[in-house]
PDB file of C-alpha atoms and ligand atoms in Angstrom:
ATOM      1  CA  MET A  40       6.029 -10.606  -4.904  1.00  0.00           C
ATOM      2  CA  SER A  41       7.288  -8.350  -2.409  1.00  0.00           C
ATOM      3  CA  ARG A  42      10.517  -6.860  -1.360  1.00  0.00           C
ATOM      4  CA  ILE A  43      11.634  -6.544   1.859  1.00  0.00           C
ATOM      5  CA  THR A  44      14.591  -4.290   3.036  1.00  0.00           C
ATOM      6  CA  VAL A  45      16.212  -4.857   6.935  1.00  0.00           C
ATOM      7  CA  LEU A  46      15.748  -1.741   8.628  1.00  0.00           C
ATOM      8  CA  TYR A  47      17.000  -3.034  11.812  1.00  0.00           C
ATOM      9  CA  ASP A  48      18.678  -6.516  12.519  1.00  0.00           C
ATOM     10  CA  GLU A  49      18.336  -8.972  15.303  1.00  0.00           C
ATOM     11  CA  GLU A  50      21.595  -7.551  16.986  1.00  0.00           C
ATOM     12  CA  THR A  51      20.259  -3.898  16.734  1.00  0.00           C
ATOM     13  CA  ILE A  52      16.830  -4.602  18.107  1.00  0.00           C
ATOM     14  CA  VAL A  53      17.933  -6.838  21.240  1.00  0.00           C
ATOM     15  CA  LYS A  54      20.650  -4.122  21.841  1.00  0.00           C
ATOM     16  CA  ARG A  55      17.930  -1.317  22.382  1.00  0.00           C
ATOM     17  CA  ILE A  56      15.624  -3.394  23.764  1.00  0.00           C
ATOM     18  CA  ARG A  57      18.448  -4.318  26.695  1.00  0.00           C
ATOM     19  CA  GLU A  58      19.118  -0.455  27.133  1.00  0.00           C
ATOM     20  CA  MET A  59      15.038   0.177  27.681  1.00  0.00           C
ATOM     21  CA  ALA A  60      14.942  -2.612  30.173  1.00  0.00           C
ATOM     22  CA  GLU A  61      17.813  -1.132  32.101  1.00  0.00           C
ATOM     23  CA  GLU A  62      15.961   2.435  31.875  1.00  0.00           C
ATOM     24  CA  ILE A  63      12.245   0.723  33.153  1.00  0.00           C
ATOM     25  CA  ASN A  64      14.740  -1.385  36.229  1.00  0.00           C
ATOM     26  CA  ARG A  65      15.813   2.058  37.376  1.00  0.00           C
ATOM     27  CA  ASP A  66      12.209   3.506  37.023  1.00  0.00           C
ATOM     28  CA  TYR A  67      10.250   0.787  38.776  1.00  0.00           C
ATOM     29  CA  ASN A  68      13.272   0.786  41.787  1.00  0.00           C
ATOM     30  CA  GLY A  69      12.157  -3.032  42.450  1.00  0.00           C
ATOM     31  CA  GLU A  70       8.375  -2.367  42.665  1.00  0.00           C
ATOM     32  CA  PRO A  71       6.191  -5.376  41.274  1.00  0.00           C
ATOM     33  CA  VAL A  72       4.978  -4.777  37.618  1.00  0.00           C
ATOM     34  CA  LEU A  73       2.396  -6.244  35.391  1.00  0.00           C
ATOM     35  CA  VAL A  74       3.474  -6.306  31.965  1.00  0.00           C
ATOM     36  CA  VAL A  75       0.408  -6.323  29.457  1.00  0.00           C
ATOM     37  CA  GLY A  76       1.660  -7.439  26.194  1.00  0.00           C
ATOM     38  CA  VAL A  77      -0.366  -6.559  23.262  1.00  0.00           C
ATOM     39  CA  LEU A  78      -1.110  -9.622  20.796  1.00  0.00           C
ATOM     40  CA  LYS A  79      -0.016 -10.204  18.315  1.00  0.00           C
ATOM     41  CA  GLY A  80       2.333  -7.937  17.111  1.00  0.00           C
ATOM     42  CA  GLY A  81       3.665  -7.290  20.857  1.00  0.00           C
ATOM     43  CA  VAL A  82       4.795 -10.777  21.425  1.00  0.00           C
ATOM     44  CA  PHE A  83       8.030 -10.965  20.373  1.00  0.00           C
ATOM     45  CA  PHE A  84       9.035  -7.326  22.062  1.00  0.00           C
ATOM     46  CA  THR A  85       7.069  -8.156  25.361  1.00  0.00           C
ATOM     47  CA  CYS A  86       9.373 -11.830  25.659  1.00  0.00           C
ATOM     48  CA  ASP A  87      12.450 -10.054  24.882  1.00  0.00           C
ATOM     49  CA  LEU A  88      11.906  -6.879  27.280  1.00  0.00           C
ATOM     50  CA  VAL A  89      10.261  -9.103  30.392  1.00  0.00           C
ATOM     51  CA  LYS A  90      13.892 -11.528  30.037  1.00  0.00           C
ATOM     52  CA  ARG A  91      15.704  -8.507  31.000  1.00  0.00           C
ATOM     53  CA  LEU A  92      13.716  -7.239  33.543  1.00  0.00           C
ATOM     54  CA  THR A  93      14.830  -7.656  37.510  1.00  0.00           C
ATOM     55  CA  LEU A  94      11.791  -6.258  38.841  1.00  0.00           C
ATOM     56  CA  PRO A  95       9.417  -8.852  40.160  1.00  0.00           C
ATOM     57  CA  VAL A  96       6.923  -9.045  37.003  1.00  0.00           C
ATOM     58  CA  THR A  97       3.607 -10.813  36.282  1.00  0.00           C
ATOM     59  CA  MET A  98       2.699 -10.993  32.564  1.00  0.00           C
ATOM     60  CA  ASP A  99      -0.548 -10.734  30.836  1.00  0.00           C
ATOM     61  CA  PHE A 100      -1.724 -10.321  27.386  1.00  0.00           C
ATOM     62  CA  VAL A 101      -4.621  -8.402  25.597  1.00  0.00           C
ATOM     63  CA  SER A 102      -5.917  -8.524  21.983  1.00  0.00           C
ATOM     64  CA  VAL A 103      -8.080  -5.773  20.937  1.00  0.00           C
ATOM     65  CA  SER A 104      -9.120  -3.924  17.786  1.00  0.00           C
ATOM     66  CA  SER A 105      -9.999  -0.070  18.300  1.00  0.00           C
ATOM     67  CA  TYR A 106     -12.603   1.419  16.012  1.00  0.00           C
ATOM     68  CA  GLY A 107     -11.734   5.073  15.735  1.00  0.00           C
ATOM     69  CA  SER A 108     -14.195   8.155  16.026  1.00  0.00           C
ATOM     70  CA  GLY A 109     -11.759  10.589  13.952  1.00  0.00           C
ATOM     71  CA  THR A 110      -9.408  12.210  16.066  1.00  0.00           C
ATOM     72  CA  LYS A 111     -10.579  11.908  19.255  1.00  0.00           C
ATOM     73  CA  SER A 112      -8.952   8.998  21.815  1.00  0.00           C
ATOM     74  CA  THR A 113     -12.584   8.246  23.157  1.00  0.00           C
ATOM     75  CA  GLY A 114     -13.107   5.683  20.360  1.00  0.00           C
ATOM     76  CA  PHE A 115     -14.230   2.343  20.678  1.00  0.00           C
ATOM     77  CA  LEU A 116     -11.758  -0.573  21.914  1.00  0.00           C
ATOM     78  CA  LYS A 117     -13.233  -3.863  21.386  1.00  0.00           C
ATOM     79  CA  PHE A 118     -11.279  -6.635  23.670  1.00  0.00           C
ATOM     80  CA  LYS A 119     -11.260 -10.104  21.594  1.00  0.00           C
ATOM     81  CA  LYS A 120      -9.004 -10.868  24.613  1.00  0.00           C
ATOM     82  CA  ASP A 121      -9.206  -9.164  28.056  1.00  0.00           C
ATOM     83  CA  VAL A 122      -6.194  -9.335  30.861  1.00  0.00           C
ATOM     84  CA  ASP A 123      -6.603 -12.525  32.783  1.00  0.00           C
ATOM     85  CA  GLU A 124      -5.097 -10.392  35.969  1.00  0.00           C
ATOM     86  CA  ASP A 125      -6.701  -7.710  38.287  1.00  0.00           C
ATOM     87  CA  VAL A 126      -5.088  -4.444  37.261  1.00  0.00           C
ATOM     88  CA  SER A 127      -6.171  -2.422  40.568  1.00  0.00           C
ATOM     89  CA  GLY A 128      -3.740  -1.385  42.855  1.00  0.00           C
ATOM     90  CA  ARG A 129      -0.824  -2.569  39.984  1.00  0.00           C
ATOM     91  CA  HIS A 130       1.926  -0.789  38.055  1.00  0.00           C
ATOM     92  CA  VAL A 131       0.602  -1.639  34.708  1.00  0.00           C
ATOM     93  CA  LEU A 132       3.436  -1.743  31.905  1.00  0.00           C
ATOM     94  CA  ILE A 133       1.920  -1.952  28.176  1.00  0.00           C
ATOM     95  CA  ALA A 134       4.242  -3.624  25.373  1.00  0.00           C
ATOM     96  CA  GLU A 135       3.222  -2.935  22.001  1.00  0.00           C
ATOM     97  CA  ASP A 136       5.230  -3.270  18.694  1.00  0.00           C
ATOM     98  CA  ILE A 137       4.421  -0.197  17.383  1.00  0.00           C
ATOM     99  CA  ILE A 138       2.306   3.227  17.793  1.00  0.00           C
ATOM    100  CA  ASP A 139       1.132   4.617  14.967  1.00  0.00           C
ATOM    101  CA  SER A 140      -2.446   6.706  15.145  1.00  0.00           C
ATOM    102  CA  GLY A 141      -2.126   6.050  18.734  1.00  0.00           C
ATOM    103  CA  ARG A 142      -5.430   5.144  19.306  1.00  0.00           C
ATOM    104  CA  THR A 143      -4.827   1.737  20.777  1.00  0.00           C
ATOM    105  CA  LEU A 144      -2.465   2.470  23.424  1.00  0.00           C
ATOM    106  CA  THR A 145      -4.637   5.768  24.095  1.00  0.00           C
ATOM    107  CA  MET A 146      -7.708   3.704  24.703  1.00  0.00           C
ATOM    108  CA  LEU A 147      -6.264   0.646  26.317  1.00  0.00           C
ATOM    109  CA  ARG A 148      -4.114   3.205  29.058  1.00  0.00           C
ATOM    110  CA  LYS A 149      -7.577   4.861  29.709  1.00  0.00           C
ATOM    111  CA  VAL A 150      -9.089   1.060  30.383  1.00  0.00           C
ATOM    112  CA  PHE A 151      -6.650   0.128  32.771  1.00  0.00           C
ATOM    113  CA  GLU A 152      -6.366   3.808  34.592  1.00  0.00           C
ATOM    114  CA  GLU A 153     -10.562   3.391  35.105  1.00  0.00           C
ATOM    115  CA  HIS A 154      -9.943  -0.117  36.278  1.00  0.00           C
ATOM    116  CA  GLY A 155      -7.851   1.264  39.129  1.00  0.00           C
ATOM    117  CA  ALA A 156      -4.551   0.822  38.008  1.00  0.00           C
ATOM    118  CA  LYS A 157      -1.899   2.422  40.429  1.00  0.00           C
ATOM    119  CA  SER A 158      -0.029   3.478  37.162  1.00  0.00           C
ATOM    120  CA  VAL A 159       0.062   3.089  33.148  1.00  0.00           C
ATOM    121  CA  LYS A 160       2.999   2.926  31.522  1.00  0.00           C
ATOM    122  CA  THR A 161       4.008   2.212  27.640  1.00  0.00           C
ATOM    123  CA  ALA A 162       6.704   0.737  26.445  1.00  0.00           C
ATOM    124  CA  VAL A 163       6.771   0.581  22.085  1.00  0.00           C
ATOM    125  CA  LEU A 164       9.298  -1.136  19.804  1.00  0.00           C
ATOM    126  CA  LEU A 165       8.619   1.408  17.406  1.00  0.00           C
ATOM    127  CA  ASP A 166       7.326   4.904  16.941  1.00  0.00           C
ATOM    128  CA  LYS A 167       5.823   6.353  13.615  1.00  0.00           C
ATOM    129  CA  PRO A 168       5.026   9.590  14.404  1.00  0.00           C
ATOM    130  CA  ALA A 169       3.605  11.035  11.096  1.00  0.00           C
ATOM    131  CA  ARG A 170       1.093   8.852  11.422  1.00  0.00           C
ATOM    132  CA  ARG A 171       0.028   9.936  15.039  1.00  0.00           C
ATOM    133  CA  GLU A 172      -3.978  11.366  15.154  1.00  0.00           C
ATOM    134  CA  ILE A 173      -4.174  11.460  18.786  1.00  0.00           C
ATOM    135  CA  LYS A 174      -1.491  14.336  19.188  1.00  0.00           C
ATOM    136  CA  ASP A 175      -1.437  13.610  23.164  1.00  0.00           C
ATOM    137  CA  ALA A 176      -0.707  10.038  23.146  1.00  0.00           C
ATOM    138  CA  ARG A 177       1.982   9.405  25.523  1.00  0.00           C
ATOM    139  CA  VAL A 178       4.546   6.921  25.302  1.00  0.00           C
ATOM    140  CA  GLU A 179       7.270   6.384  28.447  1.00  0.00           C
ATOM    141  CA  TYR A 180       9.671   3.986  26.334  1.00  0.00           C
ATOM    142  CA  THR A 181      10.361   4.065  22.990  1.00  0.00           C
ATOM    143  CA  GLY A 182      12.690   1.549  20.880  1.00  0.00           C
ATOM    144  CA  PHE A 183      12.978   3.239  17.760  1.00  0.00           C
ATOM    145  CA  VAL A 184      11.584   6.217  15.931  1.00  0.00           C
ATOM    146  CA  ILE A 185      10.688   5.390  12.319  1.00  0.00           C
ATOM    147  CA  PRO A 186       9.615   7.093   8.904  1.00  0.00           C
ATOM    148  CA  ASP A 187       6.134   6.765   7.362  1.00  0.00           C
ATOM    149  CA  SER A 188       6.620   3.578   5.754  1.00  0.00           C
ATOM    150  CA  PHE A 189       5.381  -0.303   6.458  1.00  0.00           C
ATOM    151  CA  VAL A 190       7.240  -2.347   7.979  1.00  0.00           C
ATOM    152  CA  VAL A 191       6.793  -5.950   9.132  1.00  0.00           C
ATOM    153  CA  GLY A 192       8.711  -8.822  11.427  1.00  0.00           C
ATOM    154  CA  TYR A 193       9.807  -9.178  14.641  1.00  0.00           C
ATOM    155  CA  GLY A 194       5.989  -9.464  15.563  1.00  0.00           C
ATOM    156  CA  LEU A 195       4.687  -6.713  12.835  1.00  0.00           C
ATOM    157  CA  ASP A 196       2.524  -8.430   9.789  1.00  0.00           C
ATOM    158  CA  PHE A 197       1.367  -7.517   6.594  1.00  0.00           C
ATOM    159  CA  ASP A 198      -1.707  -9.603   6.091  1.00  0.00           C
ATOM    160  CA  GLN A 199      -0.816 -12.087   8.904  1.00  0.00           C
ATOM    161  CA  LYS A 200       2.403 -12.761   7.064  1.00  0.00           C
ATOM    162  CA  TYR A 201       6.209 -12.125   7.824  1.00  0.00           C
ATOM    163  CA  ARG A 202       5.380 -12.138  11.830  1.00  0.00           C
ATOM    164  CA  ASN A 203       8.535 -14.330  12.238  1.00  0.00           C
ATOM    165  CA  LEU A 204      11.278 -12.600  10.550  1.00  0.00           C
ATOM    166  CA  PRO A 205      13.846 -11.916  12.983  1.00  0.00           C
ATOM    167  CA  TYR A 206      14.510  -8.704  12.027  1.00  0.00           C
ATOM    168  CA  ILE A 207      12.512  -5.394  11.541  1.00  0.00           C
ATOM    169  CA  GLY A 208      12.108  -4.387   7.663  1.00  0.00           C
ATOM    170  CA  VAL A 209      10.703  -2.306   5.281  1.00  0.00           C
ATOM    171  CA  ILE A 210       7.973  -3.889   2.919  1.00  0.00           C
ATOM    172  CA  GLU A 211       7.461  -2.774  -0.810  1.00  0.00           C
ATOM    173  CA  GLU A 212       4.969  -4.431  -2.715  1.00  0.00           C
ATOM    174  CA  GLU A 213       5.935  -4.963  -6.572  1.00  0.00           C
TER     175      GLU A 213
HETATM  176  P1  LIG B  13      -2.526   2.204  16.718  1.00  0.00           P
HETATM  177  O1  LIG B  13      -1.745   3.053  16.817  1.00  0.00           O
HETATM  178  O2  LIG B  13      -4.097   2.035  17.107  1.00  0.00           O
HETATM  179  O3  LIG B  13      -2.895   3.129  15.140  1.00  0.00           O
HETATM  180  O4  LIG B  13      -2.414   0.762  16.296  1.00  0.00           O
HETATM  181  C1  LIG B  13      -0.908   0.829  15.997  1.00  0.00           C
HETATM  182  C2  LIG B  13      -0.791  -0.623  15.448  1.00  0.00           C
HETATM  183  O5  LIG B  13      -1.402  -0.922  14.108  1.00  0.00           O
HETATM  184  C3  LIG B  13       0.030  -1.618  15.605  1.00  0.00           C
HETATM  185  O6  LIG B  13      -0.643  -2.384  16.943  1.00  0.00           O
HETATM  186  C4  LIG B  13      -0.018  -2.578  14.361  1.00  0.00           C
HETATM  187  O7  LIG B  13      -0.687  -3.752  14.609  1.00  0.00           O
HETATM  188  C5  LIG B  13      -0.285  -1.669  13.420  1.00  0.00           C
HETATM  189  N1  LIG B  13       0.749  -0.965  12.500  1.00  0.00           N
HETATM  190  C6  LIG B  13       0.428   0.337  12.166  1.00  0.00           C
HETATM  191  N2  LIG B  13       1.813   0.146  11.723  1.00  0.00           N
HETATM  192  C7  LIG B  13       2.195  -0.843  11.164  1.00  0.00           C
HETATM  193  C8  LIG B  13       3.281  -1.071  10.519  1.00  0.00           C
HETATM  194  O8  LIG B  13       3.985  -0.455   9.822  1.00  0.00           O
HETATM  195  N3  LIG B  13       3.433  -2.641  10.214  1.00  0.00           N
HETATM  196  C9  LIG B  13       2.715  -3.703  10.610  1.00  0.00           C
HETATM  197  N4  LIG B  13       1.572  -3.227  11.466  1.00  0.00           N
HETATM  198  C10 LIG B  13       1.553  -1.934  11.917  1.00  0.00           C
HETATM  199 MG1  LIG B  14      -0.576  -4.705  16.798  1.00  0.00          MG
END
């Protein structure tokens, strides 16, 4: 059995996402943006975010696994699902559930930049800075900075479970 303690309830999460969307709307100033959600964890956040964007939005998704090479940002990224859209000349906004080591987002950004994106920015719902390995990993929009504990819900899983919880909670194994 595991116990889950609520960290952020649904209302708090949605309120914060609304603020993030307002900031993004201001920054992009009416420019079209290609929002790339990272499957599966980033799906809830991506959907809640794009609903509040007043920019011309195109949505796409990737599914990736990153293989580390120590603390270097030049690790290997395997696409289980690549983008359908051509990113060249587009403003790409990556939407992800959490930044942890920083590998996934750093490598994704690099790939989109190499494919000629006009700009690449990153929005994450959660940031766990204590576990960062890529020290210069960049995130433009952050929902909540959390301590070093394992969280589930709102897309985040433990062994593929708990993604559907409408809140974010800390999981403790008993
Ligand atoms: P990283 O930044 O490349 O280490 O990758 C972050 C990924 O690790 C996220 O997309 C999540 O899938 C997973 N992850 C990291 N911390 C947690 C957590 O606390 N709960 C659930 N998944 C996590
Ligand atoms: Mg993930």
